């Protein structure tokens, strides 16, 4: 099948190559940053509009909401190349509310739209082991499913409403941030009280305090290994989506708001590009350690 | 061995019976509330002082810091019956700082002291599967270990400092409360945005958002089954220990403080005896659902 792929960064490159390996024809827009491997694997066309003309299904994997809007509806964008019956899949992590708008505008052109943000990072992308959270009509989801299966493992159709996948991804980022802060407050408490955080972590891993974050991120806190991983800067973007959507919907997310402030405090000390487990530095700062 | 056991409530009863089953002689103080099963299994003496006179090792399993102080140092208390070489094991969940004081006063009588609070609840107590977090001198810990092995599974000597076990237990309760709030904020966000929380939970269980709380407590939130389990009232007591100790040590626990306020909000609506997963009701209240 002819698959358009727009957004060939650290995540997009291995994802696109898995589709190629599954037997699909890749069509990508010209960018100076295209790697030799991608140029070899794909047909390179002028721009996003040309991608949409040549492909049946167009996948986006770009950084943020304004990028998706520009790629879809900007000059020489995807919308100009769409014709009825094509399918747009946005795998970027962006605003759930903007997604509803984008899906409506694409539907008005007679095309399907699936939002399908991922988690699992670069490692998950390389190993075709991404978690993929999808929103959109069941028929569109089912049409996209074979492509998802080439890129990921834990694939959920969260709901028919456009944006349901983005809502799920935001929920994921809320939990990850708050579980990091949970571990950061607990281990800093233990350290301040003179206990060994490594022993505390070990003791807690057998019980209800256990989590993937206690397994992985607590170890980074203990070993002081804050090379990313997932950068604080990116988690700040995701919590902005959470807090902005929450404000729009009329609801409070008190601990999410505090976690965002903790990330800002670490960034204030030059840590925006550290791994998000470095949130612990803000708690330590407030403990005088 | 002659083991004194003081505090034969819901947790203490099965714990004491496991020691009996392991071949020890149980000595307990007279209380009208003693069950027939305990009267059958144990030697009943007048008071805590008499227990300490008759036993080599005295175990406490009582509700809170003032109870431990009264049992140890009050009228007809354990201290009056101690002689050099005996060992006091406090398995109650109490203040880490008070524990240091109690351990010093017991050491002045020539006796060892191990603080060994547990997690795992009534089910863990009945199945001899408690997690036990211990503070105290290594020799004292090793003397207590065979008893712990009769009552629990995941047994950690957190540190030699008296109170290290209590510090670890507080850390556990911080993480459990904050992971509950993490899931509560995320699922309420999803619900408010029109997504199905059950689908969201399913999607997140494969990734970094996964935790024992997402597995167990998120399901209670989705199914609205708030029968305890672990009561909000008890978790409030534990977070008081966390926030009180943090204040004493000079450190901030911002999300723990918010979680405590959320428990208070649920209690304000009559929920103090609901399971701690009912914290989600405070988040829903603030979301207008």
Tab-separated table of N, CA, C and O in Angstrom, chain A residues 86-138:
chain	number	residue	atom	x	y	z
A	86	UNK	N	-9.478	8.676	1.409
A	86	UNK	CA	-8.148	8.509	2.016
A	86	UNK	C	-8.258	8.570	3.549
A	86	UNK	O	-9.299	8.933	4.089
A	87	UNK	N	-7.172	8.210	4.198
A	87	UNK	CA	-7.174	8.154	5.666
A	87	UNK	C	-5.965	8.905	6.212
A	87	UNK	O	-4.834	8.664	5.760
A	88	UNK	N	-6.198	9.810	7.167
A	88	UNK	CA	-5.112	10.510	7.858
A	88	UNK	C	-4.954	9.908	9.246
A	88	UNK	O	-5.938	9.749	9.973
A	89	UNK	N	-3.726	9.551	9.601
A	89	UNK	CA	-3.435	9.016	10.944
A	89	UNK	C	-2.426	9.936	11.604
A	89	UNK	O	-1.291	10.064	11.138
A	90	UNK	N	-2.846	10.581	12.699
A	90	UNK	CA	-1.913	11.461	13.414
A	90	UNK	C	-1.356	10.741	14.631
A	90	UNK	O	-2.062	10.523	15.608
A	91	UNK	N	-0.091	10.389	14.569
A	91	UNK	CA	0.554	9.671	15.673
A	91	UNK	C	1.346	10.615	16.589
A	91	UNK	O	1.974	10.177	17.557
A	92	UNK	N	1.310	11.912	16.300
A	92	UNK	CA	1.922	12.916	17.171
A	92	UNK	C	1.152	12.966	18.493
A	92	UNK	O	0.011	12.536	18.574
A	93	UNK	N	1.791	13.516	19.554
A	93	UNK	CA	1.096	13.733	20.827
A	93	UNK	C	0.701	15.201	20.895
A	93	UNK	O	1.554	16.066	21.100
A	94	UNK	N	-0.589	15.475	20.698
A	94	UNK	CA	-1.029	16.876	20.628
A	94	UNK	C	-2.331	17.078	21.398
A	94	UNK	O	-2.839	16.150	22.040
A	95	UNK	N	-2.877	18.281	21.288
A	95	UNK	CA	-4.081	18.651	22.023
A	95	UNK	C	-5.290	17.803	21.630
A	95	UNK	O	-5.623	17.693	20.449
A	96	UNK	N	-5.996	17.220	22.636
A	96	UNK	CA	-7.214	16.462	22.331
A	96	UNK	C	-8.295	17.339	21.698
A	96	UNK	O	-9.003	16.883	20.796
A	97	UNK	N	-8.412	18.586	22.151
A	97	UNK	CA	-9.487	19.431	21.614
A	97	UNK	C	-9.167	19.878	20.189
A	97	UNK	O	-10.045	19.873	19.326
A	98	UNK	N	-7.912	20.253	19.915
A	98	UNK	CA	-7.533	20.606	18.543
A	98	UNK	C	-7.741	19.409	17.621
A	98	UNK	O	-8.135	19.566	16.463
A	99	UNK	N	-7.508	18.210	18.135
A	99	UNK	CA	-7.670	17.000	17.324
A	99	UNK	C	-9.105	16.868	16.804
A	99	UNK	O	-9.327	16.498	15.652
A	100	UNK	N	-10.081	17.173	17.668
A	100	UNK	CA	-11.489	17.115	17.234
A	100	UNK	C	-11.709	18.020	16.025
A	100	UNK	O	-12.371	17.644	15.059
A	101	UNK	N	-11.142	19.229	16.106
A	101	UNK	CA	-11.269	20.206	15.018
A	101	UNK	C	-10.609	19.673	13.742
A	101	UNK	O	-11.217	19.692	12.659
A	102	UNK	N	-9.386	19.170	13.859
A	102	UNK	CA	-8.661	18.656	12.692
A	102	UNK	C	-9.439	17.504	12.040
A	102	UNK	O	-9.550	17.420	10.815
A	103	UNK	N	-9.982	16.607	12.884
A	103	UNK	CA	-10.705	15.439	12.365
A	103	UNK	C	-11.951	15.875	11.595
A	103	UNK	O	-12.277	15.309	10.542
A	104	UNK	N	-12.636	16.901	12.117
A	104	UNK	CA	-13.840	17.405	11.425
A	104	UNK	C	-13.491	17.991	10.056
A	104	UNK	O	-14.189	17.763	9.073
A	105	UNK	N	-12.402	18.762	10.025
A	105	UNK	CA	-12.015	19.401	8.762
A	105	UNK	C	-11.566	18.360	7.733
A	105	UNK	O	-11.793	18.523	6.529
A	106	UNK	N	-10.926	17.292	8.200
A	106	UNK	CA	-10.513	16.216	7.288
A	106	UNK	C	-11.748	15.420	6.837
A	106	UNK	O	-11.864	15.050	5.657
A	107	UNK	N	-12.696	15.213	7.759
A	107	UNK	CA	-13.934	14.484	7.414
A	107	UNK	C	-14.723	15.244	6.352
A	107	UNK	O	-15.346	14.639	5.468
A	108	UNK	N	-14.679	16.588	6.415
A	108	UNK	CA	-15.397	17.417	5.430
A	108	UNK	C	-14.854	17.206	4.012
A	108	UNK	O	-15.524	17.510	3.029
A	109	UNK	N	-13.625	16.668	3.927
A	109	UNK	CA	-13.030	16.369	2.614
A	109	UNK	C	-13.315	14.917	2.197
A	109	UNK	O	-12.743	14.418	1.228
A	110	UNK	N	-14.149	14.238	2.988
A	110	UNK	CA	-14.517	12.856	2.663
A	110	UNK	C	-13.496	11.829	3.096
A	110	UNK	O	-13.488	10.690	2.624
A	111	UNK	N	-12.619	12.221	4.037
A	111	UNK	CA	-11.545	11.305	4.472
A	111	UNK	C	-11.708	10.910	5.932
A	111	UNK	O	-12.303	11.640	6.723
A	112	UNK	N	-11.148	9.763	6.274
A	112	UNK	CA	-11.137	9.304	7.654
A	112	UNK	C	-9.977	9.913	8.429
A	112	UNK	O	-9.001	10.407	7.841
A	113	UNK	N	-10.101	9.890	9.782
A	113	UNK	CA	-9.054	10.458	10.641
A	113	UNK	C	-8.940	9.591	11.882
A	113	UNK	O	-9.945	9.314	12.549
A	114	UNK	N	-7.730	9.147	12.182
A	114	UNK	CA	-7.475	8.402	13.420
A	114	UNK	C	-6.370	9.122	14.174
A	114	UNK	O	-5.316	9.414	13.602
A	115	UNK	N	-6.626	9.481	15.437
A	115	UNK	CA	-5.524	9.979	16.268
A	115	UNK	C	-4.959	8.787	17.011
A	115	UNK	O	-5.700	7.976	17.568
A	116	UNK	N	-3.627	8.670	16.989
A	116	UNK	CA	-2.988	7.450	17.485
A	116	UNK	C	-1.624	7.761	18.101
A	116	UNK	O	-0.589	7.277	17.646
A	117	UNK	N	-1.631	8.591	19.171
A	117	UNK	CA	-0.352	8.887	19.817
A	117	UNK	C	0.234	7.629	20.461
A	117	UNK	O	-0.503	6.677	20.732
A	118	UNK	N	1.521	7.679	20.706
A	118	UNK	CA	2.230	6.477	21.181
A	118	UNK	C	2.952	6.754	22.488
A	118	UNK	O	3.221	7.898	22.841
A	119	UNK	N	3.280	5.705	23.195
A	119	UNK	CA	4.281	5.806	24.258
A	119	UNK	C	5.245	4.653	24.084
A	119	UNK	O	4.943	3.685	23.386
A	120	UNK	N	6.411	4.789	24.699
A	120	UNK	CA	7.420	3.746	24.555
A	120	UNK	C	8.751	4.306	24.072
A	120	UNK	O	9.762	3.614	24.130
A	121	UNK	N	8.712	5.554	23.556
A	121	UNK	CA	9.942	6.265	23.228
A	121	UNK	C	10.722	5.640	22.089
A	121	UNK	O	10.233	4.785	21.345
A	122	UNK	N	11.978	6.099	21.966
A	122	UNK	CA	12.850	5.690	20.866
A	122	UNK	C	13.061	4.164	20.864
A	122	UNK	O	13.052	3.528	19.807
A	123	UNK	N	13.218	3.617	22.068
A	123	UNK	CA	13.448	2.170	22.167
A	123	UNK	C	12.234	1.403	21.651
A	123	UNK	O	12.359	0.459	20.850
A	124	UNK	N	11.039	1.847	22.084
A	124	UNK	CA	9.808	1.212	21.620
A	124	UNK	C	9.628	1.346	20.121
A	124	UNK	O	9.159	0.414	19.454
A	125	UNK	N	10.016	2.518	19.567
A	125	UNK	CA	9.887	2.734	18.119
A	125	UNK	C	10.820	1.788	17.360
A	125	UNK	O	10.430	1.156	16.386
A	126	UNK	N	12.065	1.681	17.835
A	126	UNK	CA	13.049	0.825	17.158
A	126	UNK	C	12.653	-0.642	17.202
A	126	UNK	O	12.865	-1.378	16.246
A	127	UNK	N	12.080	-1.066	18.351
A	127	UNK	CA	11.735	-2.478	18.522
A	127	UNK	C	10.322	-2.805	18.058
A	127	UNK	O	9.826	-3.907	18.333
A	128	UNK	N	9.647	-1.866	17.405
A	128	UNK	CA	8.253	-2.076	16.986
A	128	UNK	C	7.413	-2.508	18.172
A	128	UNK	O	6.585	-3.419	18.078
A	129	UNK	N	7.664	-1.864	19.323
A	129	UNK	CA	6.992	-2.256	20.566
A	129	UNK	C	6.243	-1.087	21.184
A	129	UNK	O	6.029	-1.049	22.391
A	130	UNK	N	5.841	-0.118	20.373
A	130	UNK	CA	5.138	1.045	20.907
A	130	UNK	C	3.772	0.661	21.470
A	130	UNK	O	3.132	-0.274	20.988
A	131	UNK	N	3.350	1.406	22.510
A	131	UNK	CA	1.955	1.387	22.926
A	131	UNK	C	1.239	2.429	22.075
A	131	UNK	O	1.709	3.560	21.964
A	132	UNK	N	0.127	2.064	21.440
A	132	UNK	CA	-0.581	2.976	20.534
A	132	UNK	C	-2.021	3.132	21.017
A	132	UNK	O	-2.725	2.133	21.205
A	133	UNK	N	-2.419	4.401	21.272
A	133	UNK	CA	-3.735	4.705	21.857
A	133	UNK	C	-4.578	5.429	20.809
A	133	UNK	O	-4.225	6.535	20.418
A	134	UNK	N	-5.684	4.822	20.384
A	134	UNK	CA	-6.354	5.310	19.169
A	134	UNK	C	-7.753	5.835	19.409
A	134	UNK	O	-8.538	5.249	20.163
A	135	UNK	N	-8.067	6.933	18.697
A	135	UNK	CA	-9.423	7.463	18.658
A	135	UNK	C	-9.865	7.559	17.204
A	135	UNK	O	-9.059	7.885	16.329
A	136	UNK	N	-11.158	7.286	16.951
A	136	UNK	CA	-11.677	7.405	15.590
A	136	UNK	C	-12.708	6.331	15.309
A	136	UNK	O	-12.867	5.384	16.104
A	137	UNK	N	-13.395	6.476	14.165
A	137	UNK	CA	-14.433	5.510	13.788
A	137	UNK	C	-13.829	4.114	13.677
A	137	UNK	O	-12.676	3.950	13.266
A	138	UNK	N	-14.613	3.101	14.061
A	138	UNK	CA	-14.113	1.724	14.082
A	138	UNK	C	-13.588	1.289	12.709
A	138	UNK	O	-12.526	0.662	12.620
